[in-house]
């Protein structure tokens, strides 16, 4: 039922891969993690004793704290090779859950699925495979694949786990043809009926968005955790219908999200990664909005970076709106160099997939520079490096065509000589044509400063000279 890069490996290969992942501290990546998670479940279904013999002892403690997904895989392996506790009810795995933070909503979904899988394995419950295994690296589940998986569950008489099914539904979206809906309607179970209704409505609805500037007068950046400095632009969203059909751990995703809500762990470094984006591959906006504060902290408070998160947002299947573009904007001027490099790659990826709104990103960069949140030298450095990437010149020019007029008019132009040089290079390499009145006026001024020289270069490039 599961093919391609997510196909179940042999027991020997599985043991080697699990040992490699559990011995390391780094993020195993979406493909590796999802493949191993499903393989443990599938081999437990086929022959639990053979799985136990192949995997052998697993780490019960780590000398250093590993990535969250490494810890998660270790817990599920322990459940699969440990003694069966038939008296336990996996259906109660989510009882006692308490929402602590709306920023962490995607993590609650991942945690609910992992907890449910571990509980079913401890109880000796038989699961042939996970419904929520992706069909590709973004985390998306193809609609027809999910129909086939549910049909196999029906044939085997196995009840789907609510969290596993819920995660599968959240990963299923996009353009859904009528033939797939008809196939889902032919299923006989209640879960099949639910899938058919989900596909008819096109998956999870996209909420209405709100763009907000952080409350308060702009202040000098503070390193104090959680400090409000009035220099950030954030994004919230309205409530989403349909939460009642999902486990309670999923409900945070459906609530109204207030972007300026505070919590004790707002940076959430373990959740700013590709796995979190893969939880909602058709809704990168929801994920970006909820973790935008942490992304911004890398630009204005020397916070921890999130390079894999930025690239995953750009690679996601769903539309890129204000939150995704703001995440890229913060990334382009982040203090950690890996974030700046990742943001440049994300910018190119958005452009190459026709998901980049250059005018939107240009306006956001202008306002964030004006607020003092983003530093022009770091932004310039990132864009210069991005121009050198394949297709990078066109992506950079699409942004600077909007950003430059605002920056020249609303901030000190003396800061932007190097940025004008990047603009001139991107315009020349991309073959851009036209005129920016603010640049033309600057180029006509007498003098030989770097600012004026680069303004003339850009003017001439746009004129095709």
XYZ file of C-alpha atoms in Angstrom:
465
model
C 0.000 0.000 0.000
C 2.941 2.352 0.621
C 5.367 2.685 -2.292
C 8.303 4.799 -3.452
C 10.598 6.529 -0.972
C 8.197 5.717 1.880
C 8.067 1.965 1.120
C 8.651 -0.366 4.085
C 12.308 -1.536 4.207
C 13.393 -5.028 5.166
C 13.903 -5.804 8.847
C 17.664 -5.671 8.481
C 17.586 -2.310 6.698
C 15.081 -0.997 9.235
C 17.317 -1.963 12.156
C 20.289 -0.199 10.569
C 18.314 2.972 9.844
C 16.744 3.108 13.308
C 20.149 2.648 14.949
C 21.624 5.421 12.808
C 18.824 7.875 13.606
C 18.723 7.116 17.328
C 22.497 7.456 17.615
C 22.437 10.947 16.131
C 21.294 14.268 17.462
C 20.183 15.810 14.173
C 16.764 16.063 12.606
C 16.230 12.856 10.579
C 14.156 14.716 7.978
C 10.531 14.217 6.985
C 11.107 11.330 4.568
C 13.374 9.334 6.892
C 11.204 9.879 9.961
C 7.892 9.050 8.298
C 9.330 5.985 6.551
C 10.797 4.610 9.781
C 7.672 5.340 11.794
C 5.493 3.493 9.302
C 8.010 0.641 8.968
C 8.016 -0.010 12.723
C 4.222 -0.151 12.679
C 4.081 -2.401 9.605
C 6.698 -4.898 10.832
C 4.972 -5.038 14.209
C 1.788 -6.008 12.372
C 3.557 -8.703 10.335
C 5.728 -10.284 13.045
C 6.247 -8.497 16.342
C 8.706 -11.094 17.628
C 10.894 -10.730 14.538
C 10.783 -6.947 14.885
C 11.862 -7.187 18.523
C 14.737 -9.479 17.639
C 15.888 -7.238 14.789
C 15.772 -3.945 16.637
C 17.190 -5.267 19.896
C 17.838 -2.807 22.720
C 17.008 0.810 22.071
C 18.312 3.817 24.002
C 16.385 4.639 27.140
C 18.377 7.775 27.824
C 20.385 10.200 25.728
C 23.710 11.736 26.710
C 22.615 14.904 24.929
C 19.075 16.028 24.183
C 18.376 15.010 20.564
C 15.930 16.459 18.085
C 12.268 16.014 19.061
C 11.661 13.534 16.233
C 14.558 11.353 17.399
C 12.996 11.182 20.856
C 9.611 10.456 19.297
C 10.961 7.580 17.198
C 12.749 6.133 20.228
C 9.499 6.140 22.228
C 7.591 4.379 19.440
C 10.322 1.765 18.986
C 10.215 1.045 22.714
C 6.450 0.603 22.517
C 6.813 -1.775 19.552
C 9.467 -4.026 21.096
C 8.291 -3.835 24.706
C 5.871 -6.193 26.427
C 2.245 -6.139 25.280
C -0.106 -4.625 27.841
C -3.455 -5.866 26.607
C -5.207 -4.321 29.597
C -4.321 -0.835 28.359
C -6.832 1.010 26.168
C -5.162 3.010 23.410
C -8.441 4.886 22.927
C -7.671 6.813 26.132
C -4.234 7.945 24.935
C -5.380 11.563 24.627
C -7.152 11.880 27.970
C -5.835 14.540 30.288
C -4.545 16.639 27.421
C -4.367 20.361 28.145
C -3.750 23.123 25.635
C -0.881 25.269 26.834
C -0.060 27.407 23.839
C -1.733 28.185 20.519
C 1.656 28.692 18.895
C 2.306 24.984 19.406
C -0.888 23.831 17.665
C 0.849 21.908 14.821
C 2.987 20.168 17.429
C -0.140 19.015 19.261
C -1.279 17.234 16.098
C 2.052 15.468 15.672
C 2.116 14.602 19.368
C -1.422 13.188 19.268
C -0.552 10.880 16.388
C 2.700 9.717 18.001
C 0.991 9.140 21.343
C -1.817 7.182 19.705
C 0.595 4.999 17.707
C 2.703 4.231 20.792
C -0.396 3.407 22.836
C -1.726 1.045 20.161
C 1.634 -0.738 19.940
C 1.853 -1.112 23.731
C -1.662 -2.556 23.772
C -0.738 -5.081 21.069
C -3.206 -3.561 18.640
C -2.687 -4.513 15.004
C -1.998 -1.674 12.558
C -0.992 -2.713 9.020
C 0.334 0.750 8.128
C -0.298 4.375 8.990
C -2.995 6.204 7.060
C -1.027 9.443 7.369
C 2.207 8.326 5.666
C 2.972 11.017 3.055
C 3.343 10.370 -0.651
C 6.117 12.930 -0.982
C 8.631 15.021 0.981
C 6.239 17.909 1.651
C 4.035 15.652 3.792
C 1.059 15.632 1.421
C -1.123 12.515 1.212
C -2.692 11.884 -2.187
C -6.464 11.630 -2.006
C -6.697 8.413 -3.988
C -3.950 6.810 -1.877
C -5.927 7.604 1.268
C -9.068 6.047 -0.260
C -7.101 2.869 -1.010
C -5.652 2.756 2.492
C -9.055 3.082 4.126
C -10.405 0.382 1.813
C -7.647 -1.951 3.022
C -8.503 -1.142 6.647
C -12.112 -2.041 5.876
C -11.055 -5.326 4.257
C -8.975 -6.241 7.307
C -11.677 -5.106 9.743
C -9.316 -2.689 11.490
C -10.481 0.563 13.012
C -8.421 3.640 12.086
C -6.905 5.649 14.911
C -8.639 9.045 15.198
C -5.339 10.962 15.381
C -3.774 9.016 12.495
C -6.880 9.567 10.367
C -7.043 13.207 11.441
C -3.426 13.783 10.417
C -4.082 12.039 7.096
C -7.058 14.311 6.410
C -5.033 17.432 7.204
C -2.393 16.236 4.758
C -4.946 15.660 1.999
C -5.988 18.646 -0.120
C -5.428 20.471 -3.359
C -7.334 19.798 -6.562
C -9.517 16.739 -5.983
C -11.236 15.179 -8.977
C -14.803 13.822 -8.936
C -13.599 10.273 -9.583
C -11.681 10.292 -6.301
C -14.755 11.525 -4.447
C -16.823 8.737 -6.007
C -14.217 6.179 -4.918
C -14.400 7.496 -1.351
C -18.194 7.377 -1.436
C -18.008 3.657 -2.239
C -16.364 2.961 1.131
C -18.678 1.458 3.744
C -17.204 2.611 7.056
C -17.998 5.781 8.972
C -14.407 6.873 8.329
C -14.986 6.348 4.594
C -18.056 8.578 4.725
C -16.045 11.183 6.556
C -13.285 11.048 3.945
C -15.821 11.485 1.137
C -17.272 14.566 2.841
C -13.762 15.925 3.438
C -12.838 15.518 -0.221
C -16.094 17.095 -1.391
C -15.303 20.252 0.593
C -11.717 20.330 -0.732
C -9.954 19.532 2.538
C -9.334 21.930 5.405
C -10.827 25.372 4.644
C -8.479 28.328 4.361
C -9.219 30.853 7.129
C -9.477 34.627 6.787
C -6.192 36.355 7.659
C -5.324 39.430 9.717
C -2.024 41.287 9.461
C -1.049 43.144 12.645
C 1.852 45.227 13.801
C 3.074 44.312 17.251
C 1.494 46.521 19.892
C 3.363 49.423 21.447
C 5.762 52.074 20.281
C 8.873 50.800 18.583
C 11.636 50.320 21.126
C 15.257 49.239 20.938
C 15.526 45.433 20.591
C 15.750 43.553 23.873
C 17.285 40.143 24.485
C 14.801 39.494 27.280
C 12.660 36.479 26.297
C 9.186 37.467 25.301
C 9.867 41.200 25.325
C 7.433 43.187 23.180
C 9.340 45.721 21.158
C 6.696 47.062 18.765
C 8.809 46.376 15.690
C 7.289 43.193 14.280
C 4.531 42.484 11.786
C 2.567 39.342 12.617
C -0.364 37.424 11.149
C -3.475 35.959 12.776
C -6.458 34.082 11.425
C -10.143 33.603 12.120
C -11.717 30.366 13.363
C -11.949 27.336 11.072
C -15.109 25.248 11.010
C -15.155 21.500 11.686
C -13.000 20.940 14.739
C -15.556 18.684 16.452
C -14.792 15.771 14.123
C -11.141 15.716 15.228
C -9.478 14.674 18.502
C -9.293 17.409 21.108
C -5.537 17.796 20.580
C -6.317 19.112 17.076
C -8.704 21.821 18.223
C -6.037 24.500 18.725
C -5.579 24.623 14.949
C -9.231 25.505 14.467
C -9.451 28.296 17.035
C -9.118 31.993 16.303
C -5.390 32.704 16.391
C -4.339 35.946 18.040
C -0.769 36.612 16.853
C 0.239 38.722 19.847
C -0.811 36.156 22.421
C 2.003 35.453 24.863
C 3.201 32.126 26.236
C 6.175 30.926 28.303
C 7.931 29.159 25.411
C 7.238 31.332 22.395
C 10.429 30.509 20.469
C 9.558 26.777 20.124
C 12.825 25.849 18.370
C 11.953 22.149 18.045
C 8.794 22.986 16.103
C 10.305 25.374 13.553
C 11.298 22.637 11.144
C 10.134 20.764 8.042
C 8.141 18.270 10.123
C 5.884 21.018 11.407
C 5.216 22.272 7.883
C 4.531 18.667 6.808
C 1.738 18.496 9.388
C -0.276 20.924 7.222
C 1.357 20.791 3.776
C -1.632 22.462 2.081
C -1.730 25.248 4.691
C 1.777 26.651 5.211
C 0.133 29.950 6.180
C -1.357 28.452 9.350
C 2.013 27.042 10.377
C 3.985 30.162 9.457
C 1.579 32.491 11.274
C 1.774 30.542 14.524
C 5.567 30.349 14.559
C 6.319 33.760 13.054
C 7.316 35.293 16.389
C 10.107 32.769 16.760
C 11.276 33.318 13.189
C 11.353 37.074 13.788
C 13.437 36.631 16.931
C 16.358 35.460 14.778
C 16.311 38.862 13.075
C 15.768 41.270 15.962
C 16.787 39.457 19.147
C 19.560 37.052 18.153
C 17.174 34.132 18.563
C 17.723 30.585 17.349
C 17.414 30.102 13.616
C 15.050 27.870 11.644
C 16.543 27.302 8.172
C 14.766 24.013 7.424
C 11.472 25.622 8.386
C 11.932 28.476 5.911
C 12.738 26.162 3.015
C 9.881 23.811 3.875
C 7.412 26.709 3.825
C 8.548 27.545 0.297
C 8.330 23.908 -0.811
C 4.862 23.283 0.685
C 1.950 22.424 -1.566
C -0.481 25.092 -0.389
C -0.652 28.804 -1.234
C 1.917 31.222 0.180
C 0.288 34.267 1.722
C 1.287 37.022 4.148
C 2.711 34.775 6.883
C 4.961 32.791 4.535
C 6.241 35.981 2.887
C 6.891 37.576 6.277
C 8.816 34.493 7.396
C 11.039 34.842 4.322
C 11.410 38.584 4.993
C 12.628 37.980 8.545
C 14.876 35.186 7.320
C 16.581 37.378 4.725
C 17.892 39.664 7.482
C 18.350 37.125 10.272
C 21.501 37.195 12.340
C 22.281 33.456 11.881
C 23.898 33.019 8.467
C 22.193 29.641 7.784
C 18.836 31.391 8.067
C 19.816 34.035 5.539
C 21.047 31.391 3.109
C 17.881 29.321 3.581
C 15.676 32.384 3.094
C 17.441 33.094 -0.201
C 16.794 29.551 -1.372
C 13.185 29.844 -0.198
C 12.775 33.053 -2.191
C 13.981 31.311 -5.358
C 11.819 28.260 -4.654
C 8.708 30.420 -4.308
C 9.489 32.192 -7.564
C 10.247 28.984 -9.470
C 6.870 27.544 -8.454
C 4.997 30.764 -9.243
C 4.124 31.230 -5.560
C 6.135 34.420 -4.978
C 4.248 37.677 -4.548
C 7.146 40.056 -5.166
C 5.096 43.157 -4.450
C 3.916 41.773 -1.107
C 7.406 40.772 0.000
C 8.821 44.093 -1.216
C 6.283 46.045 0.857
C 6.972 43.950 3.955
C 10.727 44.434 3.642
C 10.246 48.182 3.269
C 8.110 48.480 6.392
C 10.315 46.190 8.495
C 13.415 48.182 7.532
C 11.595 51.419 8.325
C 10.624 50.038 11.747
C 14.235 49.112 12.396
C 13.452 45.408 12.680
C 15.579 44.385 9.692
C 19.115 45.614 9.107
C 19.889 46.763 5.557
C 23.465 45.332 5.435
C 22.231 41.827 6.300
C 19.362 42.099 3.834
C 21.756 43.292 1.132
C 24.147 40.425 1.827
C 21.330 37.872 1.527
C 19.965 39.283 -1.701
C 23.439 39.509 -3.246
C 23.987 35.800 -2.520
C 20.530 34.975 -3.873
C 21.232 36.720 -7.180
C 24.054 34.208 -7.722
C 21.656 31.239 -7.439
C 20.035 29.739 -10.556
C 16.916 31.822 -11.277
C 17.879 34.023 -8.333
C 18.223 37.265 -10.263
C 14.590 37.276 -11.383
C 13.346 36.462 -7.885
C 15.405 39.248 -6.313
C 14.338 41.802 -8.886
C 10.657 40.874 -8.398
C 11.088 41.941 -4.766
C 13.364 44.952 -5.163
C 11.203 46.475 -7.902
C 8.683 47.197 -5.143
C 11.003 47.554 -2.157
C 13.462 50.090 -3.595
C 11.040 52.990 -4.225
C 9.722 52.745 -0.682
C 13.171 52.397 0.867
C 14.545 55.370 -1.060
C 11.553 57.538 -0.193
C 11.041 56.561 3.463
C 14.514 55.748 4.802
C 17.934 57.359 4.489
C 19.037 56.656 0.890
C 22.697 56.852 1.918
C 22.228 53.367 3.421
C 21.283 51.802 0.122
C 24.263 52.116 -2.222
C 25.146 48.425 -1.888
C 21.476 47.445 -2.192
C 21.215 49.449 -5.425
C 24.229 47.533 -6.721
C 22.415 44.251 -6.030
C 19.334 45.650 -7.745
C 21.363 46.653 -10.799
C 22.887 43.171 -11.031
C 19.522 41.435 -10.651
C 17.870 43.706 -13.239
C 20.680 43.183 -15.744
C 20.836 39.394 -15.293
C 17.057 38.951 -15.402
C 16.563 41.262 -18.381
C 14.182 43.535 -16.485
C 12.980 46.657 -18.279
C 11.077 49.752 -17.229
C 11.672 52.728 -15.004
C 11.623 53.470 -11.294
C 11.079 57.251 -10.922
C 12.824 57.318 -7.539
C 15.916 55.695 -9.041
C 15.857 57.938 -12.108
C 15.658 61.058 -9.932
C 18.565 59.819 -7.830
C 20.653 59.004 -10.919
C 20.240 62.570 -12.216
C 21.829 64.136 -9.176
C 25.360 65.473 -9.616
C 28.145 63.634 -7.846
C 30.179 60.437 -7.914
C 29.228 58.689 -4.687
C 28.638 54.935 -4.620
C 24.925 55.599 -4.158
C 24.687 57.720 -7.308
C 26.898 55.397 -9.373
C 24.743 52.387 -8.560
C 21.549 54.340 -9.201
C 22.859 55.124 -12.684
C 23.795 51.469 -13.244
C 20.298 50.401 -12.312
C 18.688 53.109 -14.458
C 20.774 52.040 -17.459
C 20.069 48.329 -16.886
C 16.323 48.978 -16.850
C 16.663 51.024 -20.027
C 18.519 48.173 -21.730
C 21.660 50.257 -22.117
